[in-house]
Each structure stands twice: as structure tokens, then as C-alpha cells.
Amino acid sequence: MKIYKNALRTDRAFIHFDKIQHISWYKEGDIMEVKVYSNGGCIIQRLTLNELDTLLKKYSKYTDVKL
């Protein structure tokens, strides 16, 4: 996954942060199964914990949510 300051690119999709409705994740050993929901459906991507942390920090900054 490539994480930009206002968008992300997975193996199967590119989505701008303002199109994201919900992000969920499930830990599977050392890998996180991340689901990114939008009006276009659900994108499933496997990430490391560090990648998920980077995504959540950038998304939180974009949405002005304080961690």
C-alpha cells in the first residue's frame, strides 16, 4: 500500500481520503487485515502494523481527528 497525505493506493484501488466512510482492521499474527469502506464498496488489504499506523495517522491528520 502507498499512503499519500490525502489518498491511498492499494493493490487493487486508489481512493481519496474524502471518499472513505469507515476503516476497520483485524490482527492475523503479525499482519493486519484492513478494510477500507467507501460508497464504491470495500477494499481489503493486508498491512503490517507500522503501515496501518501510518495510514491512521495520515487519515486522522486529514480529517482533523486528534489521536
XYZ file of N, CA, C and O in Angstrom:
268
model
N 0.843 -1.164 0.000
C 0.000 0.000 0.000
C 0.895 1.236 0.000
O 1.885 1.294 0.714
N 0.526 2.209 -0.780
C 1.194 3.508 -0.808
C 0.247 4.501 -0.155
O -0.922 4.595 -0.541
N 0.740 5.211 0.845
C -0.089 6.149 1.582
C 0.403 7.564 1.312
O 1.560 7.885 1.565
N -0.484 8.378 0.765
C -0.185 9.773 0.470
C -0.757 10.642 1.583
O -1.387 10.133 2.504
N -0.599 11.957 1.500
C -1.130 12.813 2.556
C -2.655 12.922 2.509
O -3.274 13.269 3.508
N -3.271 12.609 1.368
C -4.728 12.719 1.277
C -5.385 11.589 0.475
O -6.536 11.701 0.069
N -4.645 10.498 0.266
C -5.183 9.368 -0.506
C -4.348 8.126 -0.224
O -3.289 8.207 0.391
N -4.850 6.994 -0.689
C -4.069 5.764 -0.580
C -4.245 4.926 -1.830
O -5.258 5.026 -2.525
N -3.241 4.135 -2.127
C -3.274 3.215 -3.263
C -3.006 1.818 -2.720
O -2.002 1.574 -2.068
N -3.911 0.912 -2.983
C -3.744 -0.478 -2.586
C -3.347 -1.290 -3.810
O -3.138 -0.738 -4.888
N -3.296 -2.602 -3.651
C -3.012 -3.477 -4.788
C -4.121 -3.421 -5.837
O -3.893 -3.734 -6.996
N -5.328 -3.007 -5.410
C -6.478 -3.065 -6.317
C -7.207 -1.756 -6.530
O -8.131 -1.700 -7.347
N -6.853 -0.696 -5.785
C -7.645 0.536 -5.895
C -6.847 1.756 -5.447
O -5.840 1.632 -4.756
N -7.334 2.913 -5.846
C -6.827 4.194 -5.398
C -8.029 4.942 -4.845
O -9.075 5.019 -5.498
N -7.923 5.466 -3.626
C -9.063 6.148 -3.024
C -8.596 7.403 -2.299
O -7.610 7.380 -1.561
N -9.307 8.487 -2.538
C -9.043 9.751 -1.856
C -9.650 9.659 -0.458
O -10.705 9.058 -0.265
N -8.994 10.263 0.530
C -9.467 10.181 1.908
C -10.899 10.693 2.069
O -11.638 10.185 2.911
N -11.313 11.685 1.289
C -12.666 12.209 1.470
C -13.742 11.238 0.984
O -14.931 11.441 1.246
N -13.357 10.167 0.324
C -14.313 9.142 -0.123
C -14.441 7.994 0.878
O -15.316 7.142 0.747
N -13.559 7.957 1.879
C -13.580 6.879 2.878
C -14.704 7.123 3.867
O -14.854 8.220 4.389
N -15.489 6.066 4.113
C -16.570 6.139 5.086
C -16.177 5.486 6.405
O -16.639 5.895 7.470
N -15.316 4.466 6.323
C -15.021 3.680 7.521
C -13.765 2.855 7.256
O -13.556 2.388 6.129
N -12.933 2.677 8.278
C -11.758 1.792 8.196
C -11.837 0.821 9.363
O -12.054 1.231 10.508
N -11.683 -0.452 9.074
C -11.637 -1.448 10.143
C -10.444 -2.367 9.907
O -9.898 -2.421 8.807
N -10.033 -3.081 10.957
C -8.895 -3.980 10.822
C -9.031 -5.136 11.787
O -9.759 -5.083 12.772
N -8.323 -6.201 11.449
C -8.303 -7.423 12.247
C -6.879 -7.956 12.240
O -6.265 -8.063 11.171
N -6.348 -8.264 13.408
C -4.973 -8.751 13.508
C -4.920 -10.249 13.226
O -5.666 -11.030 13.808
N -4.034 -10.620 12.311
C -3.786 -12.033 11.965
C -2.300 -12.285 12.149
O -1.523 -12.121 11.208
N -1.873 -12.622 13.362
C -0.445 -12.788 13.638
C 0.236 -11.437 13.608
O -0.150 -10.521 14.322
N 1.253 -11.290 12.755
C 1.972 -10.026 12.627
C 1.387 -9.133 11.529
O 1.889 -8.039 11.295
N 0.358 -9.603 10.855
C -0.238 -8.872 9.726
C -1.638 -8.406 10.109
O -2.379 -9.096 10.806
N -1.999 -7.227 9.614
C -3.323 -6.673 9.856
C -4.133 -6.763 8.561
O -3.652 -6.354 7.507
N -5.316 -7.334 8.645
C -6.231 -7.299 7.508
C -7.061 -6.032 7.646
O -7.831 -5.882 8.596
N -6.876 -5.097 6.733
C -7.514 -3.785 6.800
C -8.603 -3.720 5.743
O -8.394 -4.109 4.593
N -9.757 -3.204 6.143
C -10.872 -2.993 5.218
C -11.174 -1.500 5.182
O -11.378 -0.882 6.221
N -11.162 -0.953 3.975
C -11.468 0.461 3.766
C -12.792 0.514 3.015
O -12.899 0.017 1.895
N -13.787 1.115 3.638
C -15.128 1.181 3.069
C -15.376 2.550 2.457
O -15.003 3.576 3.013
N -16.024 2.546 1.301
C -16.447 3.778 0.637
C -17.788 3.509 -0.027
O -18.299 2.387 0.037
N -18.322 4.515 -0.690
C -19.587 4.293 -1.401
C -19.405 3.334 -2.572
O -20.363 2.816 -3.109
N -18.158 3.063 -2.949
C -17.869 2.114 -4.019
C -17.703 0.686 -3.540
O -17.486 -0.218 -4.330
N -17.779 0.473 -2.235
C -17.650 -0.867 -1.686
C -16.527 -0.951 -0.673
O -16.160 0.035 -0.043
N -15.964 -2.126 -0.543
C -14.945 -2.409 0.459
C -13.646 -2.834 -0.225
O -13.655 -3.688 -1.103
N -12.543 -2.229 0.204
C -11.215 -2.612 -0.268
C -10.541 -3.361 0.874
O -10.488 -2.860 1.999
N -10.045 -4.558 0.607
C -9.353 -5.343 1.620
C -7.874 -5.368 1.283
O -7.495 -5.659 0.142
N -7.042 -5.045 2.267
C -5.598 -5.002 2.062
C -4.905 -5.521 3.320
O -5.317 -5.212 4.429
N -3.871 -6.301 3.144
C -3.074 -6.791 4.272
C -1.907 -5.840 4.483
O -1.186 -5.525 3.540
N -1.737 -5.370 5.731
C -0.703 -4.408 6.074
C 0.072 -4.867 7.299
O -0.440 -5.641 8.104
N 1.270 -4.341 7.435
C 1.991 -4.518 8.696
C 1.387 -3.547 9.708
O 0.666 -2.601 9.340
N 1.696 -3.742 10.957
C 1.214 -2.842 11.994
C 1.735 -1.422 11.763
O 1.003 -0.446 11.938
N 2.988 -1.292 11.317
C 3.562 0.029 11.032
C 2.834 0.717 9.875
O 2.609 1.925 9.911
N 2.489 -0.035 8.836
C 1.755 0.544 7.705
C 0.374 1.020 8.145
O -0.077 2.099 7.741
N -0.299 0.217 8.972
C -1.611 0.618 9.477
C -1.487 1.879 10.325
O -2.289 2.803 10.192
N -0.472 1.941 11.162
C -0.242 3.115 11.995
C -0.025 4.361 11.128
O -0.603 5.418 11.397
N 0.759 4.230 10.071
C 0.989 5.348 9.150
C -0.309 5.786 8.495
O -0.606 6.984 8.417
N -1.095 4.828 8.025
C -2.382 5.145 7.408
C -3.280 5.896 8.376
O -3.840 6.937 8.042
N -3.413 5.395 9.596
C -4.314 6.022 10.559
C -3.835 7.412 10.965
O -4.649 8.322 11.140
N -2.536 7.611 11.075
C -2.008 8.936 11.407
C -2.289 9.938 10.288
O -2.735 11.055 10.544
N -2.044 9.538 9.050
C -2.279 10.454 7.926
C -3.771 10.715 7.723
O -4.188 11.845 7.448
N -4.582 9.684 7.871
C -6.031 9.857 7.729
C -6.572 10.739 8.850
O -7.402 11.619 8.613
N -6.084 10.531 10.065
C -6.512 11.348 11.203
C -6.129 12.809 11.011
O -6.908 13.714 11.319
N -4.927 13.045 10.503
C -4.498 14.420 10.245
C -5.382 15.056 9.173
O -5.812 16.202 9.312
N -5.665 14.306 8.110
C -6.507 14.819 7.026
C -7.901 15.173 7.532
O -8.480 16.189 7.160
N -8.466 14.319 8.389
C -9.838 14.537 8.890
C -9.864 15.411 10.128
O -10.934 15.661 10.672
N -8.690 15.855 10.591
C -8.541 16.697 11.766
C -9.042 16.008 13.034
O -9.609 16.626 13.917
N -8.833 14.697 13.111
C -9.141 13.930 14.307
C -7.876 13.859 15.139
O -6.810 13.488 14.634
N -7.972 14.233 16.397
C -6.800 14.242 17.275
C -6.622 12.856 17.890
O -7.542 12.302 18.454
N -5.430 12.298 17.732
C -5.116 10.991 18.320
C -4.600 11.145 19.723
O -3.984 12.086 20.080
